[in-house]
Structures are given as C-alpha cells and as structure tokens.
Coordinates of C-alpha atoms in Angstrom, one line a residue:
X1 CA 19.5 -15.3 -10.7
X2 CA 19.1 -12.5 -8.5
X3 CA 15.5 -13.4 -7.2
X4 CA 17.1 -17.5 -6.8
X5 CA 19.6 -15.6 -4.6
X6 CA 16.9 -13.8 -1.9
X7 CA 14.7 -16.9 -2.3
X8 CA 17.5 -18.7 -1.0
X9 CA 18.1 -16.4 1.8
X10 CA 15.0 -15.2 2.6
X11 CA 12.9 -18.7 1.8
X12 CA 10.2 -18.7 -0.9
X13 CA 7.8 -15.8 -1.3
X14 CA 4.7 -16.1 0.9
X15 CA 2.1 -14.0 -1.7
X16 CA 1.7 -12.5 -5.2
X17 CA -0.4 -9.4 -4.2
X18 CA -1.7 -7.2 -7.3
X19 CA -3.0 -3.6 -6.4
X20 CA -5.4 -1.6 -8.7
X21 CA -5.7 1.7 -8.0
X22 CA -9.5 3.3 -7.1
X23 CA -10.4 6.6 -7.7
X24 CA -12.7 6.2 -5.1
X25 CA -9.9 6.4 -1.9
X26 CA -10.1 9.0 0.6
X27 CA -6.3 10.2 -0.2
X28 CA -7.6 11.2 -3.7
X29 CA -10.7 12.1 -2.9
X30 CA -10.2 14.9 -0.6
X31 CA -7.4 16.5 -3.0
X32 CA -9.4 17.0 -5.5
X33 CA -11.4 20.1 -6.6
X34 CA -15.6 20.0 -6.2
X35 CA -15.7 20.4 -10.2
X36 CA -12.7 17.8 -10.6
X37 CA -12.8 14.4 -11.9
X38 CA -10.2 11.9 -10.5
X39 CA -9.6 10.6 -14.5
X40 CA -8.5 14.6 -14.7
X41 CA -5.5 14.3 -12.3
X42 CA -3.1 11.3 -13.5
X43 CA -0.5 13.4 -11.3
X44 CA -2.4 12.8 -8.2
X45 CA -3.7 9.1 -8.5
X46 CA 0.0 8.4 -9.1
X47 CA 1.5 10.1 -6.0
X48 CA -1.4 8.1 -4.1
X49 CA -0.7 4.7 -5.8
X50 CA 2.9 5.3 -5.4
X51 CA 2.5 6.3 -1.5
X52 CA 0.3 3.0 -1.1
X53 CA 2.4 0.6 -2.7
X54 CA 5.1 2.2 -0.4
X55 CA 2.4 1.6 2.8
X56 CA 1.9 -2.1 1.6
X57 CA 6.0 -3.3 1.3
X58 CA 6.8 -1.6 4.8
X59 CA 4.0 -3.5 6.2
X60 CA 4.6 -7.1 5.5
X61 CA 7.4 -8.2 6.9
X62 CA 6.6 -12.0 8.3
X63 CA 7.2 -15.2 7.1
X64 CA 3.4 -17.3 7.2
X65 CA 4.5 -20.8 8.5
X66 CA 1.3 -22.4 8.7
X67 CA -2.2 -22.6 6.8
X68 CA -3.8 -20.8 9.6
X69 CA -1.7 -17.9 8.5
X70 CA -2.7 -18.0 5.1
X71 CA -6.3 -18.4 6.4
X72 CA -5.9 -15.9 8.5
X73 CA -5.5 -12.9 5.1
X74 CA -6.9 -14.8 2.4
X75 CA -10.7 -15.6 2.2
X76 CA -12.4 -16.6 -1.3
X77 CA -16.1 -16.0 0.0
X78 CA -18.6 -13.0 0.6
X79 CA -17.9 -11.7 4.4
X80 CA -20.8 -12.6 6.3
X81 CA -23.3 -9.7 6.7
X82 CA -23.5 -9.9 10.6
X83 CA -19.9 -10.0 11.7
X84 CA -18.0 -8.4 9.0
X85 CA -20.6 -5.7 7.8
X86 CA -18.3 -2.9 6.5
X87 CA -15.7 -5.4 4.5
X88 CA -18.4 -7.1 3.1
X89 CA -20.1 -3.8 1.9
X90 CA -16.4 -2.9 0.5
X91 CA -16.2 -6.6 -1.4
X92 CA -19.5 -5.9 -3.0
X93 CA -18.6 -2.3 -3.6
X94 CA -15.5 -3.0 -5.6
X95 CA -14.8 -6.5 -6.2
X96 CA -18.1 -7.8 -7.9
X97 CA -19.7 -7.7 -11.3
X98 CA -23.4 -6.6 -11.8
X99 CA -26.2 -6.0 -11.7
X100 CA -26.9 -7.4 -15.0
X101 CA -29.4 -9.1 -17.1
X102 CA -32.5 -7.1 -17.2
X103 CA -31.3 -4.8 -14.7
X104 CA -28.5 -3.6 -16.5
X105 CA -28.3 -4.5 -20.5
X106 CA -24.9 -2.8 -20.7
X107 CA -23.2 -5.1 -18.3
X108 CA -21.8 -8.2 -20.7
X109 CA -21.8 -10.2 -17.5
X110 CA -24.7 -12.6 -16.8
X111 CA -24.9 -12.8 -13.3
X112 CA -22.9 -11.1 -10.0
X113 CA -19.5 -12.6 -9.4
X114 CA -16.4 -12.2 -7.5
X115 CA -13.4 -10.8 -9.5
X116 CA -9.8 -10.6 -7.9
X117 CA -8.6 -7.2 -9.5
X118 CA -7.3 -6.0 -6.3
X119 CA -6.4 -8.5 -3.6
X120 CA -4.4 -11.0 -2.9
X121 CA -4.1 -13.5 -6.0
X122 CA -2.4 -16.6 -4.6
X123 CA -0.7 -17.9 -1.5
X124 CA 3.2 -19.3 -2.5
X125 CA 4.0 -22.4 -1.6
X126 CA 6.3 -23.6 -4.2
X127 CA 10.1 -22.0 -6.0
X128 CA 7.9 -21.8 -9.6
X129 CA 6.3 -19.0 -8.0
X130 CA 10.0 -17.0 -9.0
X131 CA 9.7 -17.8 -12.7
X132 CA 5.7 -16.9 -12.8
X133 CA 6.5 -13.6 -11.5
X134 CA 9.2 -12.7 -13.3
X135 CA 7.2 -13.9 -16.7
X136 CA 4.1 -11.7 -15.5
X137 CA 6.2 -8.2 -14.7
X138 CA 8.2 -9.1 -17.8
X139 CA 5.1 -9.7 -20.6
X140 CA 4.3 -7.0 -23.1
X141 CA 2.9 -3.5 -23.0
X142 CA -1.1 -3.0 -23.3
X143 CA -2.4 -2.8 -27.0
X144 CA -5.7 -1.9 -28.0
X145 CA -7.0 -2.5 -32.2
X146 CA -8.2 0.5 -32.8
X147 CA -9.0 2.8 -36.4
X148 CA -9.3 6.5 -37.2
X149 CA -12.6 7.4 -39.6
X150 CA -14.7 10.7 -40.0
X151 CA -18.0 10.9 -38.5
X152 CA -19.5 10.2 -41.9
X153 CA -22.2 7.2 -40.2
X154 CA -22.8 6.0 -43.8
X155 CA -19.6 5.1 -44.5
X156 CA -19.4 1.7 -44.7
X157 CA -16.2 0.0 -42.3
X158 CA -13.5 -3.0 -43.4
X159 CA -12.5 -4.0 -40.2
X160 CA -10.0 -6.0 -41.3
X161 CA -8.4 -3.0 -43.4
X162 CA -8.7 -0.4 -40.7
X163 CA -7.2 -2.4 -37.8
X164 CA -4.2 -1.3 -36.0
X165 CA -2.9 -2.7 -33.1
X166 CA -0.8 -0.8 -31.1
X167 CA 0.9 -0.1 -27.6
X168 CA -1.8 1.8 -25.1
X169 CA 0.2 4.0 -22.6
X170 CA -2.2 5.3 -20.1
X171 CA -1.9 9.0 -18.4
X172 CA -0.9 7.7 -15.4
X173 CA 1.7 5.5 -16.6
X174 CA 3.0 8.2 -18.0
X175 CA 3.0 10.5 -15.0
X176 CA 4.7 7.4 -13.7
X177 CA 8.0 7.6 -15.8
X178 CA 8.0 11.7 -15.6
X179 CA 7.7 11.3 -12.1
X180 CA 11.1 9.0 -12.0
X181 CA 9.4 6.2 -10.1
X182 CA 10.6 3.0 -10.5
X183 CA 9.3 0.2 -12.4
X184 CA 10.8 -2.5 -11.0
X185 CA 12.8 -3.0 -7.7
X186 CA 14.5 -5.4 -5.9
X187 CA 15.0 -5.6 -1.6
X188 CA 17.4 -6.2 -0.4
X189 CA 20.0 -5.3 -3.5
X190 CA 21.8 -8.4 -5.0
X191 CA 25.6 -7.6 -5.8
X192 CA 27.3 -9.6 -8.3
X193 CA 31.1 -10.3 -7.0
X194 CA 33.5 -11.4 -10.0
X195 CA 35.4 -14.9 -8.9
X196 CA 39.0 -15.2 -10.2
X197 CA 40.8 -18.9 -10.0
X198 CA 44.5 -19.0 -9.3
X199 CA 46.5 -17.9 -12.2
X200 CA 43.1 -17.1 -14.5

C-alpha cells in the first residue's frame, strides 16, 4: 500500500534498474593491495556498491514524458564502433558471452550474445510494474544443491542421496548486514495516520 501511495503521488515508476557489482571498477581497484584479489575484500566491494547505489538514486530525479526519453538511456544494440568507441568496448567487455565453441570449450554458450546483468532492464509504462517489483525484491534467498564427500575419486556418488539444497549467503552479503546497510528502503517515507469516525 505504501508503494500505491508514492505511485500516486509521484506517477508511475519510469525504470527497473538492476546493478551488479564488478570487481573490475576503478574505486576498488585502486584500494586494493598489488598481491590482493578483489574476491579477498567483501568489506571493500561492499562500501563501493553501497557508495554507487547511493551515486545512482541522487542522480535520477526526472520524470521521462516521452519515448525519445526512453530512447535517449535505453539502447538494446552493440554501440557503433565509430561514434561510440569506448561504450561499445565497455558493452563487449562486460555485457556479452563468449568466445565460445572451439575457441573456448569451457564456455556452455554457443555463440556471443548480449546479456542484461547490469543495466537498465525495462522502461515502466504501466502500475503492474509496482506488484513486479515488489514480487522480485520479495522472492527467496539463493540456494545451491550441493554434497560433502572425501577425496576418495573411486567412490562411487548417489546424487540423489547426497543432495542438499540449501540457502547460499555470499561474503558480501554478509558484510552487507554487519555493515548495518539497509536492505530495502523507501523515499520519500509513507506514514500511516489512524482514522477514528465520530463516536468509534
């Protein structure tokens, strides 16, 4: 009820962002020490994620009235090479798949693709867009199946008897909740005032 509230002050959302954090950024980069690994420092990467997602809400604060707005932020195609050289080098760099095939056995994927792990996921147009959101913060932890064995390699494994499924809490989720950030938040607050009829 509280999001029905801003959507009706404010007007409906204009995007659903989702942010993955890179271990790659400068701010990380340049704190860390020459023998360091980033996957070494969950205190760090979440200071930086935190500070970003911080960066990202102050700076989006206008309504997009019209599609050349939305045109204007969200593209679904490679950057051309001659006028958008250095975005298009990031979109390759960390926002598609490959090589693969012969090139790369390891990578399940067949051929180089776009993926939208860390961009803009969809323009709003429509009040739904409150209920999706709300389902997608709200749905279940992370689990991964997983089994404990020695290193005994002619053992032989029942799958199906040594699966566990369980709740995967990453370091930097943890450093999250230590740290006291929030989870969730709300902007503006909503405040629930209590109506009383005459004589009730």
């Amino acid at each position: 009820m509280d999001a029905i509230a801003l959507v009706q002050h404010f007007g409906k959302p204009n995007l659903f962002i989702t942010m993955t954090c890179n271990p790659s950024w400068t701010e990380i980069k340049e704190h860390l020490w020459s023998i360091d690994e980033a996957q070494n420092r969950p205190d760090l990467i979440t200071r930086v994620f935190k500070a970003i997602i911080e960066e990202l809400k102050t700076g989006n604060e206008h309504k997009l009235l019209t599609t050349e707005a939305y045109d204007d932020i969200i593209i679904a195609e490679l950057p051309d090479d001659k006028t958008n050289t250095d975005l298009r080098k990031l979109v390759i760099k960390h926002m598609m798949l490959g090589p693969c095939g012969s090139l790369d056995p390891t990578n399940s994927s067949m051929k180089k693709k776009v993926t939208a792990s860390s961009n803009i996921q969809k323009f709003c147009s429509d009040i739904k867009v409150v209920k999706y959101l709300y389902k997608y913060i709200c749905k279940e932890h992370d689990k991964i199946p997983f089994c404990v064995q020695n290193n005994d390699t002619n053992i032989e494994i029942d799958k199906i008897k040594e699966y566990r499924s369980a709740r995967w809490v990453s370091p930097p989720e943890v450093v999250w909740c230590l740290f006291g950030f929030p989870i969730s938040e709300m902007s503006p607050s909503v405040y629930l005032l209590q109506l009383h009829l005459e004589g009730q």
